[in-house]
Coordinates of C-alpha atoms in Angstrom, one line a residue:
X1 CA 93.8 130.7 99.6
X2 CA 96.2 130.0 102.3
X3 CA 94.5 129.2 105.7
X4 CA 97.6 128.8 107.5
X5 CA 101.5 129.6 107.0
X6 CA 104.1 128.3 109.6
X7 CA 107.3 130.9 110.5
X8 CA 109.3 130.0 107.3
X9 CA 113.2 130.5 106.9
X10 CA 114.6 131.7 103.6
X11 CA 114.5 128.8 102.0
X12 CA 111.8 125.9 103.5
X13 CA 108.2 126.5 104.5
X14 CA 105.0 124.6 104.6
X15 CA 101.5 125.7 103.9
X16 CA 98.4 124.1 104.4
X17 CA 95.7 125.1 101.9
X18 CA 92.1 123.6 101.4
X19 CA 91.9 122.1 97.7
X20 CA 88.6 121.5 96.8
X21 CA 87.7 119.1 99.2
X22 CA 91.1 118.2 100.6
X23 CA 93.3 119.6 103.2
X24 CA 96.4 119.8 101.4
X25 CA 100.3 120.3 103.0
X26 CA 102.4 121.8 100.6
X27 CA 106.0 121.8 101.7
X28 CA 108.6 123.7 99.6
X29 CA 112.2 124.5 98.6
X30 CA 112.2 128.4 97.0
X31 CA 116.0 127.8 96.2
X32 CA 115.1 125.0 94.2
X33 CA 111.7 125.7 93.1
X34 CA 110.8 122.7 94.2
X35 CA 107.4 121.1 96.4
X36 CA 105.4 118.4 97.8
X37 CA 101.8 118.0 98.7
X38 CA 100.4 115.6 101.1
X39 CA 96.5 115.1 101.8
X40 CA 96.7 113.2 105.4
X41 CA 92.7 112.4 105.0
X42 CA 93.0 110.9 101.9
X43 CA 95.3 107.9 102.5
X44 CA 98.5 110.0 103.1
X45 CA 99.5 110.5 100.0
X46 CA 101.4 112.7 98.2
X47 CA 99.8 113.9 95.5
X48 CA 102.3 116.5 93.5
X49 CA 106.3 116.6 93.5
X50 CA 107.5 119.4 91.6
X51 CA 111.4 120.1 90.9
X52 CA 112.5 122.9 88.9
X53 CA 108.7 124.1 88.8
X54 CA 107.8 120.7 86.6
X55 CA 105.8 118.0 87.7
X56 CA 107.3 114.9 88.4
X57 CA 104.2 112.6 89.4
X58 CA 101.1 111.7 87.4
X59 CA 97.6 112.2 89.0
X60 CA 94.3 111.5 87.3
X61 CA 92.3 114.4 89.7
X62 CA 88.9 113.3 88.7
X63 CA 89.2 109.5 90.4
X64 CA 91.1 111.7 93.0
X65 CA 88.1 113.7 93.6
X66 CA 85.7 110.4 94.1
X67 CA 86.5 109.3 97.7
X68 CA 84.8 106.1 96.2
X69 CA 87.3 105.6 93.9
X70 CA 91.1 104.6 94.7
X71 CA 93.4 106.8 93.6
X72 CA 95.0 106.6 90.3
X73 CA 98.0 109.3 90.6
X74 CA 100.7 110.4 93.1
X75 CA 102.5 107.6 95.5
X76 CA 99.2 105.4 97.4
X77 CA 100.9 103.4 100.3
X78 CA 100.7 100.4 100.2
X79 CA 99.9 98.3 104.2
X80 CA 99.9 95.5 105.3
X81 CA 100.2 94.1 101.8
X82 CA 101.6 94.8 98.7
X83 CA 99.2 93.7 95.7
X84 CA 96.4 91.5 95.4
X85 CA 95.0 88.3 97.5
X86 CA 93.5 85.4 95.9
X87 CA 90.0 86.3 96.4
X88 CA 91.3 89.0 98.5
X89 CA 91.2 86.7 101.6
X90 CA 93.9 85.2 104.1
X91 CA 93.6 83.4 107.0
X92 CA 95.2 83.9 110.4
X93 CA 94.6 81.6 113.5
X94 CA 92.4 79.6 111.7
X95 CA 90.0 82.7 110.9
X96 CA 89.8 84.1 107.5
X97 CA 89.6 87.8 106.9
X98 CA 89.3 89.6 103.8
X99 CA 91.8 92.3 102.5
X100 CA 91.4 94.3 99.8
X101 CA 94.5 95.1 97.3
X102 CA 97.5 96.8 98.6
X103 CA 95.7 97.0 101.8
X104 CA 93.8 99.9 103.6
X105 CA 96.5 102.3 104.5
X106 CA 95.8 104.1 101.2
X107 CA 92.7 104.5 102.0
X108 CA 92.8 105.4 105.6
X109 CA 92.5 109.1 107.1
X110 CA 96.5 109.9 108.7
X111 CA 96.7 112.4 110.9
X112 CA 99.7 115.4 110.6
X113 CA 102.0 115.4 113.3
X114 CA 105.2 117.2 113.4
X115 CA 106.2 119.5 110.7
X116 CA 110.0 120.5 109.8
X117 CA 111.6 124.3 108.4
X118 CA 115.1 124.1 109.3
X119 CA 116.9 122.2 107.2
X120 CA 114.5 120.9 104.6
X121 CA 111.3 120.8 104.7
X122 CA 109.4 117.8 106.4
X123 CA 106.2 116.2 107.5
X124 CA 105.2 113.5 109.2
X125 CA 102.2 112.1 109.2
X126 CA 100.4 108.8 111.3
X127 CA 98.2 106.1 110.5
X128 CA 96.8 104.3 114.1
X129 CA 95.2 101.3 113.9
X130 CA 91.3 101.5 114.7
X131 CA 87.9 99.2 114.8
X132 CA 87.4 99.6 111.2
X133 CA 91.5 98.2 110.4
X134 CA 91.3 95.6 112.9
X135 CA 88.0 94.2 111.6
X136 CA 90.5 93.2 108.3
X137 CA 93.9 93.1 110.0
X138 CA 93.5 92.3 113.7
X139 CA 96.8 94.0 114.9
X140 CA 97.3 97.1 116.6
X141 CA 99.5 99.6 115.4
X142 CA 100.9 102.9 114.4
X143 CA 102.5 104.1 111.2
X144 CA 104.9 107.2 111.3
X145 CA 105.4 108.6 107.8
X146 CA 107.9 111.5 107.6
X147 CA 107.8 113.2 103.9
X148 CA 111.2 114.9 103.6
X149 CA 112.3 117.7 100.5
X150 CA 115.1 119.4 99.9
X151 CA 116.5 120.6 96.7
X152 CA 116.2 117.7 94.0
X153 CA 115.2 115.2 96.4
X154 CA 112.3 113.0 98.3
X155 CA 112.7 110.9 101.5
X156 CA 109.8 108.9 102.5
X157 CA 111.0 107.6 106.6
X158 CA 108.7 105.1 107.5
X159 CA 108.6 104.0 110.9
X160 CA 106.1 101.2 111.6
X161 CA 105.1 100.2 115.4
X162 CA 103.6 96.9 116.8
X163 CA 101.5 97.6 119.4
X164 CA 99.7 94.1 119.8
X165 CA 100.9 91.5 122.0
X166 CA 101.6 88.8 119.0
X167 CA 104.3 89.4 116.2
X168 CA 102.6 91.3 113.8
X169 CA 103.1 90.2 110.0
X170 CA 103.2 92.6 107.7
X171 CA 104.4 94.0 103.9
X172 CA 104.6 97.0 102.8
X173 CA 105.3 99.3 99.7
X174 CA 105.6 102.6 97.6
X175 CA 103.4 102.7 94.4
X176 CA 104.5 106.5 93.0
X177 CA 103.1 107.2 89.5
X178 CA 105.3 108.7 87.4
X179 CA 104.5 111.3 84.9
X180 CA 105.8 110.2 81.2
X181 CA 103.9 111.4 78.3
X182 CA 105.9 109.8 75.7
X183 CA 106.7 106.3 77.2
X184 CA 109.2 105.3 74.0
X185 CA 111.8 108.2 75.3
X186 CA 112.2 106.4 78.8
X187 CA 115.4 103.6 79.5
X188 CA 115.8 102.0 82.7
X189 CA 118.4 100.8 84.3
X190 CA 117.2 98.2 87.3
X191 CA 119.4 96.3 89.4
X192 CA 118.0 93.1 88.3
X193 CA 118.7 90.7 85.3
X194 CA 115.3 88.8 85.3
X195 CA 111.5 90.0 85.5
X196 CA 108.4 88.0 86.0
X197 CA 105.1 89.3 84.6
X198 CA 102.3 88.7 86.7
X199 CA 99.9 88.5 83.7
X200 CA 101.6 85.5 81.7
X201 CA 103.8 84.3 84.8
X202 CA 106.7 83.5 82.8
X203 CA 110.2 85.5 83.2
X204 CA 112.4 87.4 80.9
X205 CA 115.7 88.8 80.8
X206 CA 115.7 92.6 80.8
X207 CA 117.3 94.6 77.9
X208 CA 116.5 97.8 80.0
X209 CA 113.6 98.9 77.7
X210 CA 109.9 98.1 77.8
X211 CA 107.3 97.4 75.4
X212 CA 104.5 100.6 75.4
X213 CA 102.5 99.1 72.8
X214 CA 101.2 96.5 75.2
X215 CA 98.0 96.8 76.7
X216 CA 99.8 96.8 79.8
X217 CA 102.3 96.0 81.4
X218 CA 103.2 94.3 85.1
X219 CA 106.3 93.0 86.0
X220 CA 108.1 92.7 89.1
X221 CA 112.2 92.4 89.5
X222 CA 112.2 89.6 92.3
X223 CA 116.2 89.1 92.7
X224 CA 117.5 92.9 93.0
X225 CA 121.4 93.2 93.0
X226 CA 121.1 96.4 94.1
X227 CA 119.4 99.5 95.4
X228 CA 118.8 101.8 93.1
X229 CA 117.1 102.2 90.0
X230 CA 117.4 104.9 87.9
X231 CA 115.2 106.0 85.0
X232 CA 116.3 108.3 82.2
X233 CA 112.8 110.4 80.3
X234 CA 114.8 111.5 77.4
X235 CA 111.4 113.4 76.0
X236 CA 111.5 115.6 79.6
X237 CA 114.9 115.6 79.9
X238 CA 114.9 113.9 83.0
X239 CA 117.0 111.3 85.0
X240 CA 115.1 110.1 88.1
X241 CA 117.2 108.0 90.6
X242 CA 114.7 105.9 93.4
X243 CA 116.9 104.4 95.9
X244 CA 115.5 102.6 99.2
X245 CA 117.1 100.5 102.1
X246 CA 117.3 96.9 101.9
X247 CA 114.2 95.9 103.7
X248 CA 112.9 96.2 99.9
X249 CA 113.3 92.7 98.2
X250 CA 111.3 93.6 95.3
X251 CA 110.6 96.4 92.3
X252 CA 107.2 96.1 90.4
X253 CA 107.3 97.8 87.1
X254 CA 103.2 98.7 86.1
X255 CA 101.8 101.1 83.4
X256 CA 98.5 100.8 81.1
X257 CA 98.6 101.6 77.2
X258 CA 97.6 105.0 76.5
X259 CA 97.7 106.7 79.9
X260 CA 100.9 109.2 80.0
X261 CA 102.1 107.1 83.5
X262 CA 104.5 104.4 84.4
X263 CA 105.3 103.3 88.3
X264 CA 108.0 102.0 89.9
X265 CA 107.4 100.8 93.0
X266 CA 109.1 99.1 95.9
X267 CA 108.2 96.1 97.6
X268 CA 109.3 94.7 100.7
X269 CA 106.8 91.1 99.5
X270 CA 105.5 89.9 96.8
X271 CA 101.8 89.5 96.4
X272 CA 99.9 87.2 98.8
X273 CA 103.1 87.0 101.4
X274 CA 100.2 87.5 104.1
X275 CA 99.1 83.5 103.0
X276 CA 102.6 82.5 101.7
X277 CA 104.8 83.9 104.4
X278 CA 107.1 84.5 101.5
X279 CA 109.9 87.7 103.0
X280 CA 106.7 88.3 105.1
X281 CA 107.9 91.0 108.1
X282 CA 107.1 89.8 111.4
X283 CA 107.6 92.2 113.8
X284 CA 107.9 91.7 117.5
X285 CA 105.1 92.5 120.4
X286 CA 106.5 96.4 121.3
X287 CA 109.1 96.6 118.5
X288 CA 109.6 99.2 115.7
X289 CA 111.3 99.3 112.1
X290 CA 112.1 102.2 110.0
X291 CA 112.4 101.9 106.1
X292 CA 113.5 104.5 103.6
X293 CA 113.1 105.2 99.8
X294 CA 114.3 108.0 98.4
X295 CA 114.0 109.7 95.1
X296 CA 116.2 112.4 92.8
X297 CA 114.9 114.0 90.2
X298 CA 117.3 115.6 87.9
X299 CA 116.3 117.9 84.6
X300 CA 119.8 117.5 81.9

């Protein structure tokens, strides 16, 4: 049941609806058949992308459901790290702190705050920092996430703030979930020659196909050439195209034996940069960046 519809043009609306026990924003394209919905409280994410009517992400609902569990399914966002910690700590100013994986942003409550019909439709959605993020990360902040659709297309616009008075160091990353349920049909092509897999740290040259027999699979392309990636699902007839601005320096590869999901996700660090310092952002006291990644989903 629709609680609320905003004055809609021909083409672009957005609807918020209550989904069990989510708010959900669903924005949509009716020339296209295509949509996207966001649940603000639950770590803004998006948790369905559909094109032509099909779906394009993978979401397993029931860990979705469990506010206790992280979520398994859609595009988590990953702040102020990307990845693990070594015993999920780091220390800054001589204090150490403890940081779970991929950091809290996915886990955080965002707040909608601007919505878009003309045009395409877009939402933008913001993550401030509060006493339970600066108990982990002590930096103030504010994240402005703008979800963008129109016809075949996603725009994530990420604009993130400093609002301490120190540089603030930070990474950050995309970790969409892909929905393939025949992994055998898929062929990549990825503007990299060499991968490193985080489970056996050695590196390989890629022949633009991967393994789906392993148990799973984690790899991360640290020298792109390039960016975009595109990915061609020849069981779904689909060619999906994910292209983002160079602040990314990385694209991990993950996906698990047996579960119909692979992700692709961009990195702007590898893991532990928040220790390392390794392409670590440090952004000035006052100061903003914006990022973009953008993805095209095209049925052949």
């Amino acid at each position: 049941m629709i609680d609320h519809l905003l004055p809609m043009t021909n083409q672009f609306a957005i609807a918020l609806q209550q989904k069990k026990q989510y708010k959900t924003y669903i924005l949509s394209d009716a020339t296209a058949n295509s949509s996207l919905e966001v649940v603000p409280e639950r770590g803004g994410i998006a948790t369905s992308w559909l094109v032509e009517g099909k779906e394009i992400f993978y979401l397993d609902a029931e860990r979705f459901a469990n506010p206790d569990l992280t979520v398994r399914g859609g595009m988590p966002i990953l702040f102020p790290i990307c990845g693990h910690l070594p015993d999920n700590t780091y220390t800054h100013k001589g204090v150490q702190r403890t940081l779970k994986q991929h950091g809290f942003a996915r886990d955080e409550p965002w707040v909608a705050a601007s919505q878009v019909t003309d045009g395409c439709a877009a939402l933008t959605l913001v993550l401030e920092s509060s006493d339970r993020t600066l108990a982990v990360y002590p930096f103030d902040f504010q994240l402005a996430f703008t979800y963008q659709i129109k016809g075949n297309s996603l725009e994530i616009i990420q604009r993130y703030t400093n609002l301490s008075e120190e540089p603030m160091p930070f990474s950050s990353g995309l970790h969409p979930y892909f929905l393939a349920p025949d992994k055998t049909k898929l062929r990549f092509e990825i503007p990299g020659m060499q991968y490193r897999d985080h489970n056996t740290h050695s590196k390989d040259y890629f022949t633009g196909v991967f393994d789906p027999t392993l148990d799973e699979i984690d790899v991360s392309f640290d020298e792109l050439t390039g960016l975009a990636a595109t990915v061609t699902d020849s069981a779904r007839d689909l060619r999906l195209t994910l292209s983002y601005n160079s602040s990314y320096a990385r694209l991990v590869f993950w996906t698990l034996k047996g579960k119909d999901f692979y992700c692709l996700e961009p990195w702007t660090a590898p893991r532990n940069a928040l220790n390392t310092g390794a392409h670590l952002i440090y952004l000035p006291p006052g100061a903003s960046c914006e990022m973009l990644v953008r993805m095209t989903a095209t049925f052949f």
